[in-house]
JSON list of C-alpha atoms in Angstrom, two decimals:
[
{"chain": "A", "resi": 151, "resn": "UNK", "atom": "CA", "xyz": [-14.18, 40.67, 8.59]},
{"chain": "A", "resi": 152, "resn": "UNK", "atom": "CA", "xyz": [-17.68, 39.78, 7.58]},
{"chain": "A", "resi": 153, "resn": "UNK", "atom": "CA", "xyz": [-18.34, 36.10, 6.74]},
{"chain": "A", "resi": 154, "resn": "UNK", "atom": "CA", "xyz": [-21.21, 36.01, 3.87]},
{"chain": "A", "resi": 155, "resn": "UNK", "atom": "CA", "xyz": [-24.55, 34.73, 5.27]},
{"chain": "A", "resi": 156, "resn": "UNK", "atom": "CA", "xyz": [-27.49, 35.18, 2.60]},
{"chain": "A", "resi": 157, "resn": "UNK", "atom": "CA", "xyz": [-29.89, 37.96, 3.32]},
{"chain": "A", "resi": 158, "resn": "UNK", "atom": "CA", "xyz": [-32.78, 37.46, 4.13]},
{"chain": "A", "resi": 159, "resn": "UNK", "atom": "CA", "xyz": [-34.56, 39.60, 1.50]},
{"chain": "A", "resi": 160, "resn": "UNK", "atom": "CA", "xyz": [-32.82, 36.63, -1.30]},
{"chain": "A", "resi": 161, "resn": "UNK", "atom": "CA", "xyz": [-34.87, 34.00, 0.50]},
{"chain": "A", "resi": 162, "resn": "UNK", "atom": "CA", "xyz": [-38.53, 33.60, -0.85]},
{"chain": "A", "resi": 163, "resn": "UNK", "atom": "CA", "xyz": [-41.00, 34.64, 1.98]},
{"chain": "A", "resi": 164, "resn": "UNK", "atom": "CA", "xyz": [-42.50, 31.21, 1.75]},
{"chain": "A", "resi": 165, "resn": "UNK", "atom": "CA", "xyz": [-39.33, 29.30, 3.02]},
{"chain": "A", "resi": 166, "resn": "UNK", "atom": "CA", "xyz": [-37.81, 31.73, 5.67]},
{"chain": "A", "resi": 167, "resn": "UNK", "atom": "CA", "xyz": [-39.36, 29.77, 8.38]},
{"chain": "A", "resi": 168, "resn": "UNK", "atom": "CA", "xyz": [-38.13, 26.39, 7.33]},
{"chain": "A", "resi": 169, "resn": "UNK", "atom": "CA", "xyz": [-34.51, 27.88, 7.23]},
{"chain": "A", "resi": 170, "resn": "UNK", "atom": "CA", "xyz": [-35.10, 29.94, 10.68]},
{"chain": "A", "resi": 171, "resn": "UNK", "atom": "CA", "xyz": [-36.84, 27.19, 12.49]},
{"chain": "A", "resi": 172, "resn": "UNK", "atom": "CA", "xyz": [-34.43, 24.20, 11.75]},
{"chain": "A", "resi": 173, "resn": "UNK", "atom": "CA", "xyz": [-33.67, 22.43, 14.86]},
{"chain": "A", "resi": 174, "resn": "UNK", "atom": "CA", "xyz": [-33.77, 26.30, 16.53]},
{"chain": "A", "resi": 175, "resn": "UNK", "atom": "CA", "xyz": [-34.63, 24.54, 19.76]},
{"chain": "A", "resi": 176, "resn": "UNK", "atom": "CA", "xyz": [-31.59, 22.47, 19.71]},
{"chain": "A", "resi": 177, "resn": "UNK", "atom": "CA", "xyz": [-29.23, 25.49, 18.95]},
{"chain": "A", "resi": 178, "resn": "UNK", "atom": "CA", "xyz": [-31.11, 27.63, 21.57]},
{"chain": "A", "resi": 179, "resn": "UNK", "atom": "CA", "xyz": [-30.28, 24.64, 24.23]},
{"chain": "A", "resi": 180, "resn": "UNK", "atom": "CA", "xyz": [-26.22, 24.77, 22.80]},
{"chain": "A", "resi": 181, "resn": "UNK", "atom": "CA", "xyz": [-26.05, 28.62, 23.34]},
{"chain": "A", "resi": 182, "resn": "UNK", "atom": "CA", "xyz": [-27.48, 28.22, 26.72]},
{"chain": "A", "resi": 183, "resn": "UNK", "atom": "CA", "xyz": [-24.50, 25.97, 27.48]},
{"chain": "A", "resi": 184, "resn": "UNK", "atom": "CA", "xyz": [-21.99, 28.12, 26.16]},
{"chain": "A", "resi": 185, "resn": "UNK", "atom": "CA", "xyz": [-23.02, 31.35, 28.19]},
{"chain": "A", "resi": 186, "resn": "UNK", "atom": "CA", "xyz": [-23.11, 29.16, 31.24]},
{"chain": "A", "resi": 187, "resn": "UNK", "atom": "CA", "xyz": [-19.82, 27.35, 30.66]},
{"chain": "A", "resi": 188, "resn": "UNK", "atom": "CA", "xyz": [-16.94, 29.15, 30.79]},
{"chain": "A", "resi": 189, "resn": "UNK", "atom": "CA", "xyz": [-15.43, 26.12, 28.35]},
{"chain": "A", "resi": 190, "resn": "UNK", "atom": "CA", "xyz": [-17.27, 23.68, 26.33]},
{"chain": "A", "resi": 191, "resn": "UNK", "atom": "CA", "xyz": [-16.52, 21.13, 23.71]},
{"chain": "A", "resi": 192, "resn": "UNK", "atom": "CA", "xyz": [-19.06, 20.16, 21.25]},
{"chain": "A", "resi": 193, "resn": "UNK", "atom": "CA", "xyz": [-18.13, 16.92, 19.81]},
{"chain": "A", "resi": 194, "resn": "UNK", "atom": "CA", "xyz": [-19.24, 13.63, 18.33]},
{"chain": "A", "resi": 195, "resn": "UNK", "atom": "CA", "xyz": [-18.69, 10.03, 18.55]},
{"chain": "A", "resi": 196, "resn": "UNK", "atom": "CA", "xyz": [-15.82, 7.75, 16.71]},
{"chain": "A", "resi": 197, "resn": "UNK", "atom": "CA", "xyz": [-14.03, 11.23, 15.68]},
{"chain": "A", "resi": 198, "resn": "UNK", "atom": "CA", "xyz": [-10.69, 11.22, 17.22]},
{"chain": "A", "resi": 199, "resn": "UNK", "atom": "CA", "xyz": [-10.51, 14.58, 17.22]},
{"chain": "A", "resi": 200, "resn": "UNK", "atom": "CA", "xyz": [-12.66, 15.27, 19.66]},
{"chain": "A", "resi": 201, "resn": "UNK", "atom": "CA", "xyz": [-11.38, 12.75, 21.52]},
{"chain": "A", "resi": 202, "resn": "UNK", "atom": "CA", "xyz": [-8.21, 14.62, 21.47]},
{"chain": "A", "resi": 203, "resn": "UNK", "atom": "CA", "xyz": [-9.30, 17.78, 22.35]},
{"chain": "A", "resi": 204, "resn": "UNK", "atom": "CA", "xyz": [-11.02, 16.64, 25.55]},
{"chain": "A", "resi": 205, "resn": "UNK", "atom": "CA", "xyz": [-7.58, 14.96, 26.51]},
{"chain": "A", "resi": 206, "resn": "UNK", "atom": "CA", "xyz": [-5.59, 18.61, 25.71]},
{"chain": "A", "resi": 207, "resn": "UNK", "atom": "CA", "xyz": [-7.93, 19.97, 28.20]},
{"chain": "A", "resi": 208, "resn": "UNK", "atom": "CA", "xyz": [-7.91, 16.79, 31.17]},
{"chain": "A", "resi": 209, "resn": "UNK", "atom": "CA", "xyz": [-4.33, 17.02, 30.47]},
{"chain": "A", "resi": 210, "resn": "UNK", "atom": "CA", "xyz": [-4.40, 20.69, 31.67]},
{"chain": "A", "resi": 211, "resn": "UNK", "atom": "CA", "xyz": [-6.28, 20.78, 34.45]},
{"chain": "A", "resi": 212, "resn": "UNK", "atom": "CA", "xyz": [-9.33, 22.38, 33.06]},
{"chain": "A", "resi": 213, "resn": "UNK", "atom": "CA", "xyz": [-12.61, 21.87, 34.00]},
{"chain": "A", "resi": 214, "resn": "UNK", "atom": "CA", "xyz": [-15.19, 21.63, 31.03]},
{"chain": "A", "resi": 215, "resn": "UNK", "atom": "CA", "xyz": [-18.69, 20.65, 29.80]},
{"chain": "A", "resi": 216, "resn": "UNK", "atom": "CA", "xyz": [-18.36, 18.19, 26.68]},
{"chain": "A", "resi": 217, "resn": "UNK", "atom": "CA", "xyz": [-21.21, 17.61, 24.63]},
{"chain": "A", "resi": 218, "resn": "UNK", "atom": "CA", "xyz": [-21.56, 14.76, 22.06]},
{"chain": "A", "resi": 219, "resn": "UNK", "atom": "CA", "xyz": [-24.43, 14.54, 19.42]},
{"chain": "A", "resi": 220, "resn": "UNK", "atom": "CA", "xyz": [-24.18, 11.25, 17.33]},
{"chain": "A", "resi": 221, "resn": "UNK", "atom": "CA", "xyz": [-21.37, 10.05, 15.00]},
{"chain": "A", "resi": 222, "resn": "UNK", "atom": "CA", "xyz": [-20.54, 10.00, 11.19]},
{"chain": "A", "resi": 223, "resn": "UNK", "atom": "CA", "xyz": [-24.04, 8.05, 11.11]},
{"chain": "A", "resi": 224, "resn": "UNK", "atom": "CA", "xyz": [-26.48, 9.49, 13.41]},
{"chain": "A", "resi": 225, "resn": "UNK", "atom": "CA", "xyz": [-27.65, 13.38, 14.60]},
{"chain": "A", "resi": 226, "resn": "UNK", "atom": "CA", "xyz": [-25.82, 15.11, 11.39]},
{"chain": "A", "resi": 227, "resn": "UNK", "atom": "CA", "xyz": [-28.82, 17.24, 10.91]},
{"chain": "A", "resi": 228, "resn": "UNK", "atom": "CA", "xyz": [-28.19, 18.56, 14.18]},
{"chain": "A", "resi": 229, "resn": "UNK", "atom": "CA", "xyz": [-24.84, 19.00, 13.60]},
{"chain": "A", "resi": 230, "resn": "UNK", "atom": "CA", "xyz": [-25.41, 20.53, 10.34]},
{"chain": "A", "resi": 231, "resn": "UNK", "atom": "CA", "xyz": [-27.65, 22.97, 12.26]},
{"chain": "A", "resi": 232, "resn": "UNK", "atom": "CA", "xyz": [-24.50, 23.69, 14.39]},
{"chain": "A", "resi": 233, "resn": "UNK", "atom": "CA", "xyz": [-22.02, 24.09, 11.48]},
{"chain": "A", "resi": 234, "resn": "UNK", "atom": "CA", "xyz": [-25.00, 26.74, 9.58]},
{"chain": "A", "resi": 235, "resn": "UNK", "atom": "CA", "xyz": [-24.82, 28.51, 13.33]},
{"chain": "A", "resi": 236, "resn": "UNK", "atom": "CA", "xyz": [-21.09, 28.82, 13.94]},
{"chain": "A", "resi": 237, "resn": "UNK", "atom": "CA", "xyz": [-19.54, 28.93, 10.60]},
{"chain": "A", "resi": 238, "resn": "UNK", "atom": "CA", "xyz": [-17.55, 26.08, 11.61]},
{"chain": "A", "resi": 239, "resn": "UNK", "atom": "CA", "xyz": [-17.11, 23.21, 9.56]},
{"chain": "A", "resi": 240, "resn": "UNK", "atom": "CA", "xyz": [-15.77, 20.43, 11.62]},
{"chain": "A", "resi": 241, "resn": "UNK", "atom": "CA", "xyz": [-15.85, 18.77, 14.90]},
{"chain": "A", "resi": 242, "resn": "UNK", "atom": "CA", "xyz": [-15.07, 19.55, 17.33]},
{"chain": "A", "resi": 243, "resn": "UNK", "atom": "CA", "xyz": [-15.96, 22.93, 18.18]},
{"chain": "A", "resi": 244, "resn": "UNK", "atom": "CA", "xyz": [-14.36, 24.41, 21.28]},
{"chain": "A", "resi": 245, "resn": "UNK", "atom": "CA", "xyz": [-15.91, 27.34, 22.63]},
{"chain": "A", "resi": 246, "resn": "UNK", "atom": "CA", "xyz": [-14.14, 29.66, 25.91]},
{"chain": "A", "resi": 247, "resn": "UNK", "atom": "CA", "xyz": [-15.76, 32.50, 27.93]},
{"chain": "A", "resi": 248, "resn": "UNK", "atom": "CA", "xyz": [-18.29, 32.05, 25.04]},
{"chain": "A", "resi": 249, "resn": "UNK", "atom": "CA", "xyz": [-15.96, 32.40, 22.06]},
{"chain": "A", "resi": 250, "resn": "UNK", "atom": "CA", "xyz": [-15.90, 29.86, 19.30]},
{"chain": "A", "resi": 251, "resn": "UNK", "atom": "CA", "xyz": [-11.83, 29.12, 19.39]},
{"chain": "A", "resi": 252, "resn": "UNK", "atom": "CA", "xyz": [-12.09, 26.45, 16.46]},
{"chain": "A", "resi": 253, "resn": "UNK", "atom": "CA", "xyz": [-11.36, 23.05, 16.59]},
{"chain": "A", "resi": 254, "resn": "UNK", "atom": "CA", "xyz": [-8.54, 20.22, 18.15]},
{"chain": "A", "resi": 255, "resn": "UNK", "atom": "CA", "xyz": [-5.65, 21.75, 16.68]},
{"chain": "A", "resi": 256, "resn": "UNK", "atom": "CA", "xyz": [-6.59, 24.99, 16.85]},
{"chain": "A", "resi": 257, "resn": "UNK", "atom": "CA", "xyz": [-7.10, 24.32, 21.12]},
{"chain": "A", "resi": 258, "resn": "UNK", "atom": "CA", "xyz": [-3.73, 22.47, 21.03]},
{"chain": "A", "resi": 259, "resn": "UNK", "atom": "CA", "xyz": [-2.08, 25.95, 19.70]},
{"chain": "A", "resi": 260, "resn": "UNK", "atom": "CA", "xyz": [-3.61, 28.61, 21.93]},
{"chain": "A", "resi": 261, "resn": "UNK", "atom": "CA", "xyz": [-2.29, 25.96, 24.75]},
{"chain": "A", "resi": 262, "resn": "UNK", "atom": "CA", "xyz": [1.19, 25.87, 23.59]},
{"chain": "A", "resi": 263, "resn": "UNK", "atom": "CA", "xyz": [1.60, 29.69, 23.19]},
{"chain": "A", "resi": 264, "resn": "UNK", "atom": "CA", "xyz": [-0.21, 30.49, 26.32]},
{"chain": "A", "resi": 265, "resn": "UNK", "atom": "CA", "xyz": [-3.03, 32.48, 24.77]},
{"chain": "A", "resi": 266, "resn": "UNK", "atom": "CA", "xyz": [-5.62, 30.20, 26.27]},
{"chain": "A", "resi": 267, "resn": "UNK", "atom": "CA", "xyz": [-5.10, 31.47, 29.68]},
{"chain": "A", "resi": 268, "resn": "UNK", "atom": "CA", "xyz": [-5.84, 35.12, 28.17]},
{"chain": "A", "resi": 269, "resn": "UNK", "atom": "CA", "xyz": [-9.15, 33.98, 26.49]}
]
C-alpha cells in the first residue's frame, strides 16, 4: 500500500522549496537518530502518552533514546514537520531497528504478543 503524498509536478515551481526546506535540518538530525538507535521514542511534553510509552519500555528492560520537542504550546511546527515526514499523526512515535511501529498503544501490543522481540 501506497499512502498519497502530492506530486511534485501539482506543486507550483515557485513554492517547492518552501515545502522541501521546512525545518529539513531538524528532520535530517531525527533520521540520524533513528539509524543510530536501534529504538527511539519521539515524544512531547504534558502528553501522557508518551509518558506511557517510555514506561512500557523501562518496564521491559529496554534500552532507548527518547526525544522530546515542546508540548501542546511550543515546537508544533517541528512536530508538524515530523507528522508531514512519517505519516503519523500523533505522539508519540516509536520507531525500532529504524521502523516507524506507531504510537503508545500500538508499542503496548507488539509487547504483549511478542512481536517486538522479532522487530
Amino acid at each position: 500500500m501506497t499512502r498519497y503524498i502530492l506530486d511534485e509536478s501539482k506543486i507550483h515551481p515557485s513554492i517547492r522549496s518552501n515545502i522541501s526546506d521546512s525545518h529539513r535540518e531538524f528532520v535530517e538530525n531525527i533520521i540520524e537518530v533513528i539509524e543510530s538507535k536501534s529504538l527511539v521514542v519521539i515524544g512531547m511534553g504534558i502528553n501522557p502518552a508518551c509518558k506511557n510509552a517510555c514506561k512500557l519500555l523501562s518496564k521491559q528492560g529496554l534500552d532507548f533514546e527518547y526525544l522530546e520537542y515542546g508540548n501542546y504550546f511550543k515546537e508544533w511546527r517541528k512536530r508538524n514537520a515530523l507528522k508531514m515526514w512519517t505519516g503519523w499523526k500523533t505522539f508519540p512515535m516509536v520507531f525500532v531497528n529504524g521502523m516507524l511501529i506507531g504510537g503508545a498503544e500500538d508499542l503496548k501490543r507488539l509487547i504483549n504478543s511478542n512481536e517486538l522481540d522479532e522487530i
